Structures are given as structure tokens and as C-alpha cells.
Coordinates of C-alpha atoms in Angstrom, one line a residue:
Chain A
X166 CA 9.3 9.1 35.4
X167 CA 8.5 8.1 39.1
X168 CA 9.2 10.6 41.6
X169 CA 12.1 9.6 44.3
X170 CA 11.0 8.9 47.8
X171 CA 12.7 12.3 49.1
X172 CA 10.7 14.1 46.4
X173 CA 7.6 12.6 48.0
X174 CA 8.6 13.5 51.4
X175 CA 9.2 16.9 50.6
X176 CA 6.2 17.6 48.6
X177 CA 3.9 16.1 51.5
X178 CA 5.8 17.9 54.1
X179 CA 5.3 21.3 52.1
X180 CA 1.6 20.6 51.8
X181 CA 1.3 20.1 55.3
X182 CA 2.9 23.3 56.0
X183 CA 1.0 25.2 53.6
X184 CA -2.6 23.7 55.2
X185 CA -1.4 24.0 58.6
X186 CA 0.1 27.5 58.8
X187 CA -2.9 29.3 58.0
X188 CA -4.8 27.3 60.5
X189 CA -2.0 28.0 63.3
X190 CA -2.1 31.6 62.4
X191 CA -5.9 32.0 62.5
X192 CA -6.2 29.9 65.9
X193 CA -3.6 32.1 67.6
X194 CA -5.5 35.2 66.4
X195 CA -8.7 33.9 67.9
X196 CA -6.8 32.8 71.1
X197 CA -5.7 36.6 71.2
X198 CA -7.7 39.9 72.6
X199 CA -9.5 41.4 69.5
X200 CA -7.8 44.5 69.6
X201 CA -4.0 43.3 69.6
X202 CA -2.8 40.9 66.8
X203 CA -0.2 38.7 68.3
X204 CA 3.1 38.5 66.3
X205 CA 2.5 34.7 66.3
X206 CA -0.5 35.4 64.1
X207 CA 1.4 37.7 61.5
X208 CA 4.2 35.1 61.1
X209 CA 2.1 32.4 60.8
X210 CA 0.2 34.0 58.0
X211 CA 3.4 35.0 56.5
X212 CA 4.8 31.6 56.3
X213 CA 1.4 30.0 55.1
X214 CA 1.4 32.6 52.3
X215 CA 5.1 32.4 51.3
X216 CA 4.8 28.5 51.4
X217 CA 1.7 28.5 49.0
X218 CA 3.5 30.9 46.7
X219 CA 6.5 29.0 46.8
X220 CA 5.0 25.7 45.9
X221 CA 2.5 26.7 43.4
X222 CA 5.7 28.6 41.8
X223 CA 8.1 25.7 41.9
X224 CA 5.1 23.4 40.5
X225 CA 4.5 25.8 37.6
X226 CA 8.3 25.8 37.2
X227 CA 8.2 21.8 37.1
X228 CA 5.5 21.7 34.7
X229 CA 7.0 24.4 32.3
X230 CA 10.2 22.5 32.3
X231 CA 8.7 19.2 31.1
X232 CA 6.5 21.3 28.6
X233 CA 9.3 23.2 27.3
X234 CA 11.6 20.0 26.9
X235 CA 8.8 18.1 24.8
X236 CA 8.3 21.6 23.1
X237 CA 11.8 22.2 22.2
X238 CA 11.9 18.3 20.8
X239 CA 8.8 19.2 18.7
X240 CA 9.9 22.5 17.5
X241 CA 13.3 20.8 16.0
X242 CA 10.9 18.6 13.7
X243 CA 7.9 20.9 13.4
X244 CA 8.5 24.6 13.5
X245 CA 5.4 25.7 12.3
X246 CA 3.6 24.6 15.6
X247 CA 5.5 27.2 17.6
X248 CA 2.5 29.2 18.3
X249 CA 0.7 26.4 20.1
X250 CA 3.7 25.6 21.9
X251 CA 3.9 28.8 23.4
X252 CA 0.2 28.8 24.4
X253 CA 1.1 25.6 26.2
X254 CA 4.2 26.6 27.7
X255 CA 2.2 29.3 29.3
X256 CA -0.4 27.4 30.7
X257 CA 1.1 26.1 34.1
X258 CA 1.3 29.9 34.9
X259 CA -2.0 29.5 36.2
X260 CA -1.0 27.2 39.0
X261 CA 1.5 30.0 39.8
X262 CA -1.5 32.6 39.8
X263 CA -3.4 30.3 41.9
X264 CA -0.8 29.9 44.4
X265 CA -0.6 33.8 44.6
X266 CA -4.5 34.0 45.1
X267 CA -4.2 31.8 47.9
X268 CA -1.3 33.7 49.7
X269 CA -3.3 36.7 49.2
X270 CA -6.4 35.4 50.8
X271 CA -3.9 33.9 53.6
X272 CA -2.5 37.4 54.2
X273 CA -6.0 39.2 54.1
X274 CA -7.8 36.7 56.3
Chain B
X204 CA 41.8 -2.1 15.4
X205 CA 38.2 -1.7 15.7
X206 CA 36.8 1.1 13.7
X207 CA 34.9 3.9 15.6
X208 CA 31.1 3.6 14.3
X209 CA 28.5 6.0 14.2
X210 CA 26.5 4.2 17.3
X211 CA 29.7 5.5 19.5
X212 CA 28.5 8.9 19.6
X213 CA 28.8 10.2 23.0
X214 CA 26.6 13.1 24.1
X215 CA 25.1 14.7 27.3
X216 CA 22.0 12.4 27.7
X217 CA 18.8 13.7 29.7
X218 CA 16.9 10.8 31.8
X219 CA 13.8 12.1 30.6
X220 CA 12.0 11.0 27.6
X221 CA 9.9 14.3 27.2
X222 CA 12.3 15.8 24.7
X223 CA 13.0 12.6 22.8
X224 CA 9.6 11.3 22.3
X225 CA 8.1 14.8 21.4
X226 CA 10.7 15.0 18.7
X227 CA 10.3 11.3 17.6
X228 CA 6.5 12.3 17.3
X229 CA 7.4 15.1 15.0
X230 CA 9.8 12.7 12.9
X231 CA 6.7 10.3 12.9
X232 CA 4.4 13.1 11.4
X233 CA 7.1 13.3 8.3
X234 CA 6.4 9.8 7.4
X235 CA 4.8 9.1 4.1
X236 CA 1.2 8.3 4.8
X237 CA -0.9 5.6 2.9
X238 CA -2.1 8.2 0.1
X239 CA 1.4 9.2 -0.7
X240 CA 2.5 5.7 -1.3
X241 CA -0.4 5.0 -3.3
X242 CA 0.6 8.1 -5.6
X243 CA 3.9 6.6 -5.5
X244 CA 3.0 3.4 -6.8
X245 CA 0.6 5.3 -9.6
X246 CA 3.6 7.1 -10.8
X247 CA 4.1 5.9 -14.4
X248 CA 7.8 5.9 -14.7
X249 CA 10.9 6.0 -12.4
X250 CA 11.6 9.8 -13.4
X251 CA 7.9 10.3 -12.0
X252 CA 8.5 8.7 -8.9
X253 CA 11.7 10.5 -8.3
X254 CA 10.0 13.8 -8.7
X255 CA 7.4 12.6 -6.4
X256 CA 9.6 11.7 -3.8
X257 CA 11.5 15.0 -4.5
X258 CA 8.5 16.6 -2.8
X259 CA 8.8 14.6 0.4
X260 CA 11.4 14.7 3.3
X261 CA 13.5 12.9 1.1
X262 CA 14.2 15.6 -1.1
X263 CA 17.6 16.5 0.1
X264 CA 18.9 12.8 -0.1
X265 CA 17.2 12.3 -3.6
X266 CA 18.7 15.4 -5.1
X267 CA 22.3 14.7 -3.9
X268 CA 21.9 10.9 -4.9
X269 CA 20.7 12.2 -8.3
X270 CA 24.2 12.9 -9.2
X271 CA 24.8 9.3 -9.9
X272 CA 22.1 9.0 -12.4
X273 CA 18.4 8.8 -12.4
X274 CA 18.3 5.1 -11.4
X275 CA 16.8 2.6 -8.8
X276 CA 20.3 2.5 -7.3
X277 CA 20.4 6.3 -6.9
X278 CA 17.1 6.1 -4.8
X279 CA 18.6 3.4 -2.9
X280 CA 21.8 5.4 -2.4
X281 CA 19.4 8.5 -1.1
X282 CA 17.2 6.0 1.3
X283 CA 20.0 4.4 3.0
X284 CA 21.5 8.0 3.7
X285 CA 17.9 9.3 4.9
X286 CA 17.8 6.1 7.2
X287 CA 21.2 6.2 8.3
X288 CA 20.9 9.9 9.5
X289 CA 17.6 9.2 11.2
X290 CA 19.3 6.5 13.1
X291 CA 22.0 8.9 14.3
X292 CA 19.7 11.5 15.4
X293 CA 17.5 8.8 17.3
X294 CA 20.5 7.5 19.1
X295 CA 21.7 11.0 20.2
X296 CA 18.4 12.1 21.5
X297 CA 17.8 8.9 23.3
X298 CA 18.1 8.7 27.0
X299 CA 20.6 6.9 28.3
X300 CA 18.3 3.9 29.9
X301 CA 16.8 3.6 26.0
X302 CA 20.0 3.3 24.5
X303 CA 20.9 -0.4 24.9
X304 CA 17.1 -1.5 24.0
X305 CA 17.2 0.6 20.7
X306 CA 20.6 -0.7 19.8
X307 CA 19.4 -4.2 20.3
X308 CA 16.3 -3.4 18.1
X309 CA 18.7 -1.8 15.7
X310 CA 20.9 -5.1 15.2
X311 CA 18.0 -6.8 13.9
X312 CA 18.5 -4.9 10.6
X313 CA 22.4 -5.9 10.8
X314 CA 21.5 -9.5 11.3
X315 CA 19.1 -9.0 8.2
X316 CA 22.1 -7.6 6.1
X317 CA 24.6 -10.0 7.3
X318 CA 22.3 -12.9 6.0
X319 CA 21.6 -11.2 2.7
X320 CA 25.5 -10.5 2.2
X321 CA 26.0 -14.2 3.4
X322 CA 23.5 -15.6 0.9
X323 CA 25.1 -13.5 -2.0
X324 CA 28.6 -14.5 -1.1
X325 CA 27.1 -18.4 -1.2
X326 CA 25.6 -18.1 -4.7
X327 CA 28.9 -15.8 -5.9
X328 CA 26.4 -12.6 -6.7
X329 CA 28.2 -9.5 -7.6
X330 CA 28.8 -6.8 -5.0
X331 CA 26.0 -4.5 -6.8
X332 CA 23.7 -7.1 -6.6
X333 CA 24.1 -8.0 -2.9
X334 CA 23.9 -4.2 -2.1
X335 CA 20.7 -3.6 -3.8
X336 CA 19.1 -6.2 -1.7
X337 CA 20.5 -4.7 1.7
X338 CA 18.7 -2.7 4.2
X339 CA 19.9 0.4 5.8
X340 CA 21.4 -0.5 9.0
X341 CA 22.6 1.3 12.2
X342 CA 25.6 -0.3 13.4
X343 CA 26.9 -1.2 10.0
X344 CA 27.8 1.7 8.1
X345 CA 27.1 1.9 4.2
X346 CA 31.0 1.6 3.5
X347 CA 31.2 -1.5 6.0
X348 CA 28.3 -3.0 4.2
X349 CA 30.0 -2.5 0.6
X350 CA 33.2 -3.9 1.8
X351 CA 31.6 -6.8 3.0
X352 CA 29.6 -7.5 0.0
X353 CA 32.8 -7.4 -1.9
X354 CA 34.5 -9.9 0.1
X355 CA 33.9 -12.7 -2.5
X356 CA 33.4 -15.6 0.0
X357 CA 31.6 -16.5 3.2
X358 CA 34.9 -17.2 4.7
X359 CA 36.0 -13.9 3.8
X360 CA 32.8 -12.2 5.0
X361 CA 33.4 -13.6 8.5
X362 CA 37.2 -12.8 8.4
X363 CA 36.5 -9.3 7.6
X364 CA 33.9 -8.9 10.6
X365 CA 36.5 -10.8 12.9
X366 CA 39.3 -8.3 11.6
X367 CA 36.7 -5.4 12.7
X368 CA 36.2 -7.1 15.9
X369 CA 32.6 -7.2 15.3
X370 CA 30.3 -9.4 18.0
X371 CA 28.6 -10.9 15.1
X372 CA 32.0 -12.6 13.9
X373 CA 31.8 -15.1 17.1
X374 CA 28.6 -17.1 16.3
X375 CA 29.6 -17.2 12.3
X376 CA 33.1 -18.4 13.1
X377 CA 31.6 -21.2 15.4
X378 CA 29.5 -22.3 12.8
X379 CA 31.8 -22.1 9.8
X380 CA 33.3 -25.6 10.1
X381 CA 29.7 -26.9 10.0
X382 CA 28.9 -24.5 6.7
X383 CA 32.3 -25.9 4.9
X384 CA 31.1 -29.8 5.9
X385 CA 27.6 -29.4 4.3
X386 CA 27.9 -26.3 2.0
X387 CA 24.7 -25.0 3.5
X388 CA 23.8 -21.5 4.9
X389 CA 21.4 -22.7 7.5
X390 CA 23.7 -23.2 10.1
X391 CA 25.2 -19.8 9.9
X392 CA 22.0 -18.0 9.7
X393 CA 20.9 -20.1 12.5
X394 CA 23.9 -19.1 14.6
X395 CA 23.4 -15.4 13.9
X396 CA 19.6 -15.6 14.9
X397 CA 20.6 -17.4 18.0
X398 CA 23.2 -14.9 19.0
X399 CA 21.0 -12.0 18.3
X400 CA 18.1 -13.3 20.5
X401 CA 20.3 -14.4 23.3
X402 CA 22.2 -11.0 23.3
X403 CA 19.0 -9.1 23.5
X404 CA 17.7 -11.5 26.2
X405 CA 21.0 -10.6 28.3
X406 CA 20.5 -6.9 27.7
X407 CA 16.8 -7.4 28.8
X408 CA 18.0 -9.6 32.1
X409 CA 18.7 -6.4 34.0
X410 CA 16.1 -4.3 33.7
X411 CA 12.5 -4.1 35.3
X412 CA 10.8 -1.4 33.1
X413 CA 7.8 -1.1 30.8
X414 CA 10.6 -1.0 28.0
X415 CA 11.7 -4.2 28.8
X416 CA 8.4 -5.9 29.0
X417 CA 7.6 -4.1 25.5
X418 CA 11.0 -5.5 24.0
X419 CA 10.7 -8.8 25.4
X420 CA 7.2 -8.9 23.9
X421 CA 8.3 -7.7 20.3
X422 CA 11.1 -10.1 20.5
X423 CA 9.3 -13.2 21.8
X424 CA 6.5 -12.3 18.5
X425 CA 9.8 -12.1 16.3
X426 CA 11.4 -15.5 17.5
X427 CA 8.0 -17.3 17.0
X428 CA 7.5 -15.9 13.5
X429 CA 11.5 -17.0 12.7
X430 CA 10.2 -20.5 13.9
X431 CA 7.2 -20.3 11.7
X432 CA 8.8 -19.6 8.8
X433 CA 11.6 -22.2 9.5
X434 CA 8.6 -25.0 10.0
X435 CA 7.3 -23.4 6.4
X436 CA 10.4 -24.3 4.9
X437 CA 10.9 -27.7 6.7
X438 CA 7.4 -29.3 5.3
X439 CA 8.4 -32.3 3.5
X440 CA 11.9 -32.4 4.7
X441 CA 12.8 -35.9 5.9
X442 CA 14.6 -35.1 9.1
X443 CA 14.9 -36.9 12.5
X444 CA 13.0 -35.3 15.4
X445 CA 16.4 -34.4 16.8
X446 CA 17.7 -32.8 13.7
X447 CA 14.3 -30.5 13.5
X448 CA 15.2 -29.5 17.1
X449 CA 18.2 -28.2 16.3
X450 CA 16.3 -25.7 14.1
X451 CA 14.3 -24.3 16.8
X452 CA 15.2 -20.6 18.4
X453 CA 14.5 -20.2 21.8
X454 CA 12.9 -17.3 23.3
X455 CA 9.6 -17.3 21.7
X456 CA 6.1 -16.3 23.1
X457 CA 3.9 -19.2 22.0
X458 CA 5.8 -21.6 20.2
X459 CA 7.8 -24.1 22.7
X460 CA 10.4 -26.9 21.0
X461 CA 8.0 -29.7 21.4
X462 CA 5.4 -27.6 19.3
X463 CA 8.1 -26.7 16.6
X464 CA 8.8 -30.2 16.3
X465 CA 5.3 -31.0 15.7
X466 CA 4.8 -28.2 13.3
X467 CA 7.8 -29.3 11.1
X468 CA 6.4 -32.9 11.2
X469 CA 3.1 -31.4 9.8
X470 CA 2.3 -32.9 6.4
X471 CA 1.5 -29.7 4.8
X472 CA 0.5 -26.0 5.4
X473 CA -3.1 -27.2 6.8
X474 CA -1.4 -29.3 9.3
X475 CA 0.4 -26.0 10.7
X476 CA -2.3 -24.0 10.4
X477 CA -4.5 -26.4 12.7
X478 CA -1.5 -26.7 15.2
X479 CA -1.6 -22.9 15.5
X480 CA -5.2 -22.2 15.9
X481 CA -4.6 -21.4 19.7
X482 CA -2.2 -18.8 19.2
X483 CA -2.6 -15.1 18.2
X484 CA -0.8 -16.1 14.9
X485 CA -4.0 -18.1 13.8
X486 CA -6.0 -15.2 12.1
X487 CA -3.3 -13.7 10.1
X488 CA -2.1 -17.3 8.9
X489 CA -5.7 -18.3 8.0
X490 CA -6.1 -15.2 6.2
X491 CA -2.7 -15.4 4.3
X492 CA -4.0 -19.1 3.4
X493 CA -6.3 -18.5 0.8
X494 CA -3.9 -16.5 -1.1
X495 CA -1.1 -19.0 -0.6
X496 CA -3.6 -21.9 -1.9
X497 CA -4.1 -19.6 -5.1
X498 CA -0.4 -18.4 -5.9
X499 CA 1.5 -21.6 -4.0
X500 CA 4.1 -19.4 -2.8
X501 CA 5.4 -19.6 0.6
X502 CA 6.4 -15.7 0.4
X503 CA 2.6 -15.1 0.7
X504 CA 2.6 -16.6 4.1
X505 CA 6.1 -14.9 5.0
X506 CA 4.9 -11.8 4.0
X507 CA 1.7 -11.8 6.2
X508 CA 4.0 -12.9 9.0
X509 CA 6.1 -9.7 8.5
X510 CA 3.1 -7.9 8.2
X511 CA 1.9 -9.1 11.8
X512 CA 5.1 -8.4 13.1
X513 CA 4.9 -4.5 12.0
X514 CA 1.6 -4.1 13.4
X515 CA 2.9 -5.5 16.8
X516 CA 5.9 -3.5 16.9
X517 CA 3.7 -0.2 15.9
X518 CA 1.3 -1.1 18.8
X519 CA 4.1 -0.5 20.9
X520 CA 3.3 3.4 20.6
X521 CA 0.4 3.0 22.3
X522 CA 1.5 0.6 25.1
X523 CA 4.5 2.6 26.3
X524 CA 3.6 6.0 25.3
X525 CA 5.8 7.6 27.6
X526 CA 8.8 5.3 27.4
X527 CA 11.1 3.8 24.7
X528 CA 8.2 2.1 23.0
X529 CA 7.7 5.4 20.8
X530 CA 11.1 5.2 19.6
X531 CA 10.9 1.3 18.9
X532 CA 7.8 1.9 16.9
X533 CA 9.2 4.7 15.0
X534 CA 12.4 2.9 14.0
X535 CA 10.0 -0.1 12.7
X536 CA 7.7 2.5 10.9
X537 CA 10.8 4.2 9.5
X538 CA 12.3 1.2 8.2
X539 CA 9.0 -0.1 7.0
X540 CA 8.3 3.2 4.9
X541 CA 11.6 2.7 3.0
X542 CA 11.0 -0.9 2.3
X543 CA 7.7 0.3 0.9
X544 CA 9.2 2.9 -1.0
X545 CA 12.0 0.2 -2.6
X546 CA 9.1 -2.2 -3.5
X547 CA 7.3 0.8 -5.4
X548 CA 10.5 2.2 -7.2
X549 CA 12.1 -1.3 -7.9
X550 CA 8.5 -2.8 -8.9
X551 CA 8.1 0.1 -11.3
X552 CA 11.4 -0.4 -12.8
X553 CA 11.0 -4.2 -13.3
X554 CA 7.7 -3.6 -14.7
X555 CA 5.6 -5.2 -12.0
X556 CA 1.9 -4.5 -12.1
X557 CA 0.5 -2.1 -9.7
X558 CA -1.7 -4.6 -8.1
X559 CA 1.1 -6.8 -7.5
X560 CA 2.8 -4.0 -5.9
X561 CA 0.2 -2.8 -3.6
X562 CA 0.2 -6.5 -2.5
X563 CA 3.6 -6.4 -1.4
X564 CA 3.4 -3.1 0.5
X565 CA 3.0 -3.1 4.0
X566 CA 0.5 -0.5 5.3
X567 CA -0.3 0.2 8.7

């Protein structure tokens, strides 16, 4: 199904935030004296990390909803493929894990 | 008052084909494969065939129908029950935007059944004889088909449809005076075909998706094939050009009215084959022409064209894998499977040679 214009704009805006927020934080950190970490850097990192986590979690949820819906259809006719479907259902968790790793890297930067 | 019908069922529908198509693909995996149909043809008696079918997804329906005896009619009853239930499931799980297209495709079998009933009523066949020739349809229930088959005359069939406020009654009613004048069924059948193809075109008019393109292409092929069938039958008929043009069905993909007229004016089958050389049907027709020349029966060519339609529709699964194409292809595959089973079972019961049965099957 084609995504709506709103969905595309939301995804683009969120993507920009994910990319730009850590850079803003790092820029703020570089501009500040070495000894004191400015509050803007901490907030920037937090925003970047939270967006990385949130977006990846949303993406994983969307993928799992699609797979779950198709999986339910398949299970109704072929219950013998349940194990395969559980594996497929779990696959998008990788997206959330990657988001978590990126969030961790942002916080630790 | 109009009776509520199975297709009136309203359910909460998703707009996503994910669930529907995954389930349809699951149902597809239960269809009998080529090997199973071969085994069914090879079974030596009707009882052996029934035993074999009892080991397939038709088991529950066969067991239920066997209380009426181990007969071909019982197998038919089981097949009809199975198909009717399958259509209901498909219509329930279908996303809203696909319902119209799928109902339009299903109506194709209603038209087939109505033509069969009209022919039966015209030739004064018994209710049982007519019912034996019907296909399981979706919008007309088994009880309705049975009542129509018992109508006794063409006029009564049309009146019964009008009483039920079925849309099919309008074109039939309009063509009835001509039927009474000439005593020929052709105007009624033509009116039904015209109504069906124009109603499909009307449904497609306001859509702009892959489903529209797919169904339009399938319907275009079906119209062409119907026009070709008419052309085969009109060979040698001494009709005027205007009279021939009356038989042309609009909406075909490759056969325009002038080319239809020139096809019908051909002196023989070879003339038609030559005229069709530049169309996608040439290969199929040429392959079937050899058998036609040996047997001299038009049914060989008609069977080849049916085979071609089935292949075209089944290809829809690949052309529109995430949309309504999978559903349309499944409906056709299921109906084709039922036809094949009926050929095997009826063929065995009337002592048809296995070779002949195999030739009649449409294996895709």
C-alpha cells in the first residue's frame, strides 16, 4: 500500500531529527570549554538517542504488524508453519536492536 | 422481496491485502496438484474416486454428501458445498476495495449457470439434468439454482429472477420478445453476456489501481474468446453483415467489430486462423487446429480457448502479487479444480477412456 503524504513528511522530519540532533549536540560540545559539558549537548544527545530508539521501535512495530497480519492469514489455513512464522515475526526486532545500539552510541559520544 | 444472499455478509474489513493474500495462498496450497488429478483419473471405479477424494480437503463435504448415496450427484453436491463455502470465506476476508472486482468475477459463473438453466428450460430437460450441468456459483445459492432449474420454461426462469429482483432479469426480460419471435436462445445469451461485460466495465470505470488493469485485461481476453466462439459457430451461416455485427460483444482486447465481421465471413476454420495470426490467440488456435482437423469437433477449439483463459487469469497471481490479482487467480484455480474433478468423476461413471479424460482436463 502506498504511504500517504503525511506519513512521508513525518518520516522525513523524524529522519532529519535523528541525523541532525547528534551533530548539533557534538557541535555544542566542541564549542564549549573541555572541562564543562554544556546542557545543550546533554539535551541534544538525549533527543537524538530517543529519536533513534523511537523511530526504530516504530519501524519494527510496523513491520511486525504487517508480518503478524499475513502470518495470521497463513496460520488460519496452514497451522503447521507456526514455527516458521514465529521466526519471521521476530526478525524485525533487529531493527529495534539497531536503533538501541545507535542510541547507545549517541549517548556515549 | 429480495432474499438476503451469502454475498451480503458485512464484516469489519481491513484495507490491507496482507492477511487476505496470505490466507488465500494458504488455501491455494490445498488445491489438488497435477499428480492428484492423475490419480483421480486412474482410479478404476467411482467408489475408488470417492475414497481418494476422502483423503483430500474435500473430505468433510464428501462424507456429508455420501448420505445421499455413492453417486456422481453426491460428489457434485460435495463439490458445490465446498466451493460455496470457499467463496464465502474469500468474500469475508477480502479488503473493501476488492469486493466489487471479486463479485464481478464471481458473477461470471452465475452467467454460465443462467445460460445452462435457460438452455435446459428451452430443451425441456428435467431439473436433475440441468442441476448436473451447473457450476457452483457465488451470488446464486444452490437452493436458488435448484428453483430456477425447476422453473420449466424460459419465461418462468426470467419471471423468477425478476421476482427475486436479480439484476440478471433486466437484460433477459428485454430480450424475451425476440426469443418468443424466433424461438432461438441466442438473443437471451447475448443479452446476458452484454449485460455482464458492461456491468464489469462500469465497476472498473472509477478505479485507478493495479486491480483495475488486471481485471480489465482478463475481461478483455474473455470477451475476445467469447467473440471467437461465436465466430466458430457462425461459419457457414448465411447472415448479412449487419446481422453478424449484432453478435459482436464490445470490450474485447484484440477483436474489433470489423475484424469480428471478417472472422464470421471466413469460409472455414483456416480462414479464421489466418485472420487471427497477429493476435496472442494464434499459437493456441494453431495448436488446437491439428486436433480439430482430426476430430472435426468445435469443442476442441473451445476447450483450447478455455485453457488459454485459465492460464491468463492464473498469471494474474504474478502480475499483481500484493493486490486483488492473487484472489482473482485463486477463484479461477478453484473453479478449474472443481471442473477437473467433475470431468474425472463423470468421465469414469460414463465409461470415458482415460486418455479422453486427460485431454479434457485443464492442468495449469
